[in-house]
Amino acid sequence: MSLTNGVFVLQGDLLIGTIDGLDLAQGQAQTIDLGGVTQLDTAGAWAVVTLERRLLAAGLSPQITGASASQTDLLAVVRANMPDATGAARARVTLADRLEQVGRGAVDVYREMLALIGFLGRVVATIFGLILHPSRIRWTAIVHHMQQTGLNAVPIVALMAFLIGVVLAFQGAAQLRQFGAEVFVVDLIAISILRELGILLTAIIVAGRSGSAFTAALGSMKMREEIDAMRTLGLDPIEVLVAPRVIALMLMLPVLGVIANFAGLFGGAIMSWIELGVSPGVFQSRLISNTDVWHLGVGLIKAPFFALIIGIVGCFEGMQVGGDAESLGRLTSTSVVLSIFLVITADAMFSIFFAIMGV
Amino acid sequence: MTDNAIISVRGLVTRFGKHTVHDGLDLDVQRGEIIGIVGGSGTGKSVLLRAVVGLLKPAEGQITVFGENVRDTSAEDYRRLRKRWGVMFQDGALFSSLSVQQNVEAPMREQLDLSDETRAALAAIKVRMVGLPENALHKMPSELSGGMRKRAGFARAIALDPEIVFLDEPTAGLDPIGAAAFDTLTAQLRSALGLTVFLVTHDLDSLHAICDRIAVLAEGRVLATGTMAQMQDVDHPWVQAYFKGPRARAALAQKEVV
């Protein structure tokens, strides 16, 4: 482009790929000559209209000459569709905004917790309703989810617990050997696995495995309006979708916990034998004579509560999914993080409770 | 067969497993026209569209767009070719994690090196051109109605001022007023931007209102091409049923009144 004798002369192709090099902010002219423009697209027309507007704003009355009929049409279309404000300036973030964000975040967390507790209440009420009317229980769905969340998780849970037993024996042996108290490794393994680690780590694995699967399944159903469709058919999604999942998990998590206990003790026994020479016979007799059965009880009592937390959080987050795919991903990860967090919190509260009760 | 055909399909054969969708299909699209592709369900209208834009490799046949072969083109040539057309899918196919503005800017961002202000201004013009209010710019696709999503999809399709726009069922699922507005919009943008429009549709009103030519797909090939009036004389049961059914008569009558 050039500016001669008060005429802007534009030449060549005015296309989306070429307009960025134009300097439209300089110069005064009464006429914009498009006679030499071979190709014009929306972006080129935008550049011309922007130039025209700038000249108008400067108090001039620019004329566009030399445009072909189709170019004139395109200029008219673009002129009619120019955005009103020239790029809304991005507001600066002030300290007050940040404070507001923190406040909003806190209120959101509070509201979500209330909603979660409300959801828990509805699910528990539904489950009691099902106990009173057993004919409405969906056995097929429960068995299906028992297989998905329970049976299919056995290999990973057993392997994890076995390795934890091995690690405990190994680490415990190194410390206890200093005092010549190798045989106490049996108590160490038995109490820590039966009371805490077996069930806690199982719950964490199940939260990652099944809690996320619940959220993803319910979330995609919500996205495709299947849940609304269910409601219009008179089916209660909590009864049909949530209750079977939660019940299946509450039945299977204690079983998985027992499996984890066995695998953990087995791993610990093997490592004690290799590392400390504690024979399986000695391990067994010491386990039976020194470990109170309540250690096992304390561990397993927690299992249904953990299962309830994982199931409720997984399903609740699934029901929160909106219309877009991104919220599904975000809520699935929220579901896992929140359920693991709540499981550990609950475990800590159980510990305090049992300590006070002296169990 | 003329030399200035912008899209030319010769002997196209597409198969899904044992099911043959197209069996020797020929089609020419002239520069600057709006061609309507009609056909019963499962006759491969959308499949044809996908084959032409290179999303699907046909089993046999030749497809040339702008005189270049789409099927056996290098990645570099295909990228250059792709800049010259825009596609609007059935439900807009907007990227759900991006706002409308970011969606419209996406092709510019990928293909060109523009300043942020230029890109934002151009996106705003395109969004206004398709008849969306300005406050729609910062909305997410999930906050839009079906009709607005289609319009936003159209805005993204014309973001780079393409020469051809492929529209897959643009008026399906819209109310009659919205559908008529979309037809007007298509015709307006065609004349403003000099577009060639490849329109897959079921909507008889659209065919009447804006299509220069209609191609009927049936039995795996193009059964007939011609104007709406010529379609009335095609001697084929499906074409007769389609263009002389009660809905077609209503659409025709409406046009004569107007």
XYZ file of C-alpha atoms in Angstrom, chain A residues 16-17 19-20 40-44 46 70 73-74 77-78 80-85 323-326, chain B residues 96-97 108 112-115 117-118 121-122 124-126 128-129 134 140 142 159-161 191-193:
50
model
C -6.023 -13.205 5.645
C -2.409 -14.277 5.216
C -2.917 -8.206 5.932
C -0.786 -8.442 9.030
C -10.122 -9.545 -1.274
C -11.376 -11.717 1.556
C -13.119 -10.963 4.838
C -9.851 -10.221 6.580
C -8.808 -7.829 3.804
C -11.844 -5.858 7.678
C -18.422 -8.175 -5.410
C -20.739 -6.241 -1.436
C -18.155 -7.868 0.775
C -21.238 -7.180 4.724
C -18.126 -6.682 6.836
C -22.439 -4.312 8.905
C -20.788 -6.944 11.063
C -17.938 -5.007 12.609
C -17.724 -5.689 16.333
C -18.908 -2.750 18.436
C -16.098 -2.273 20.869
C -22.945 -31.019 29.133
C -19.323 -30.920 28.128
C -16.649 -33.554 27.932
C -14.222 -31.523 29.991
C -16.191 -28.352 23.992
C -13.288 -27.066 26.061
C -6.500 -19.166 12.176
C -1.638 -18.549 10.108
C 0.517 -16.292 12.171
C -1.756 -13.378 13.082
C -1.611 -10.921 15.929
C -6.050 -8.346 18.053
C -6.466 -9.170 14.375
C -11.490 -8.895 15.438
C -11.838 -11.381 12.584
C -15.907 -11.291 16.062
C -16.815 -10.430 12.463
C -17.356 -14.096 11.559
C -21.641 -11.635 13.773
C -21.850 -12.703 10.137
C -21.784 -10.613 20.388
C -18.852 -22.303 26.011
C -22.446 -26.386 26.273
C -12.964 -18.644 9.536
C -10.292 -18.796 6.834
C -12.537 -17.549 3.994
C -22.842 -14.188 -2.516
C -20.733 -12.137 -0.100
C -17.774 -14.496 0.017
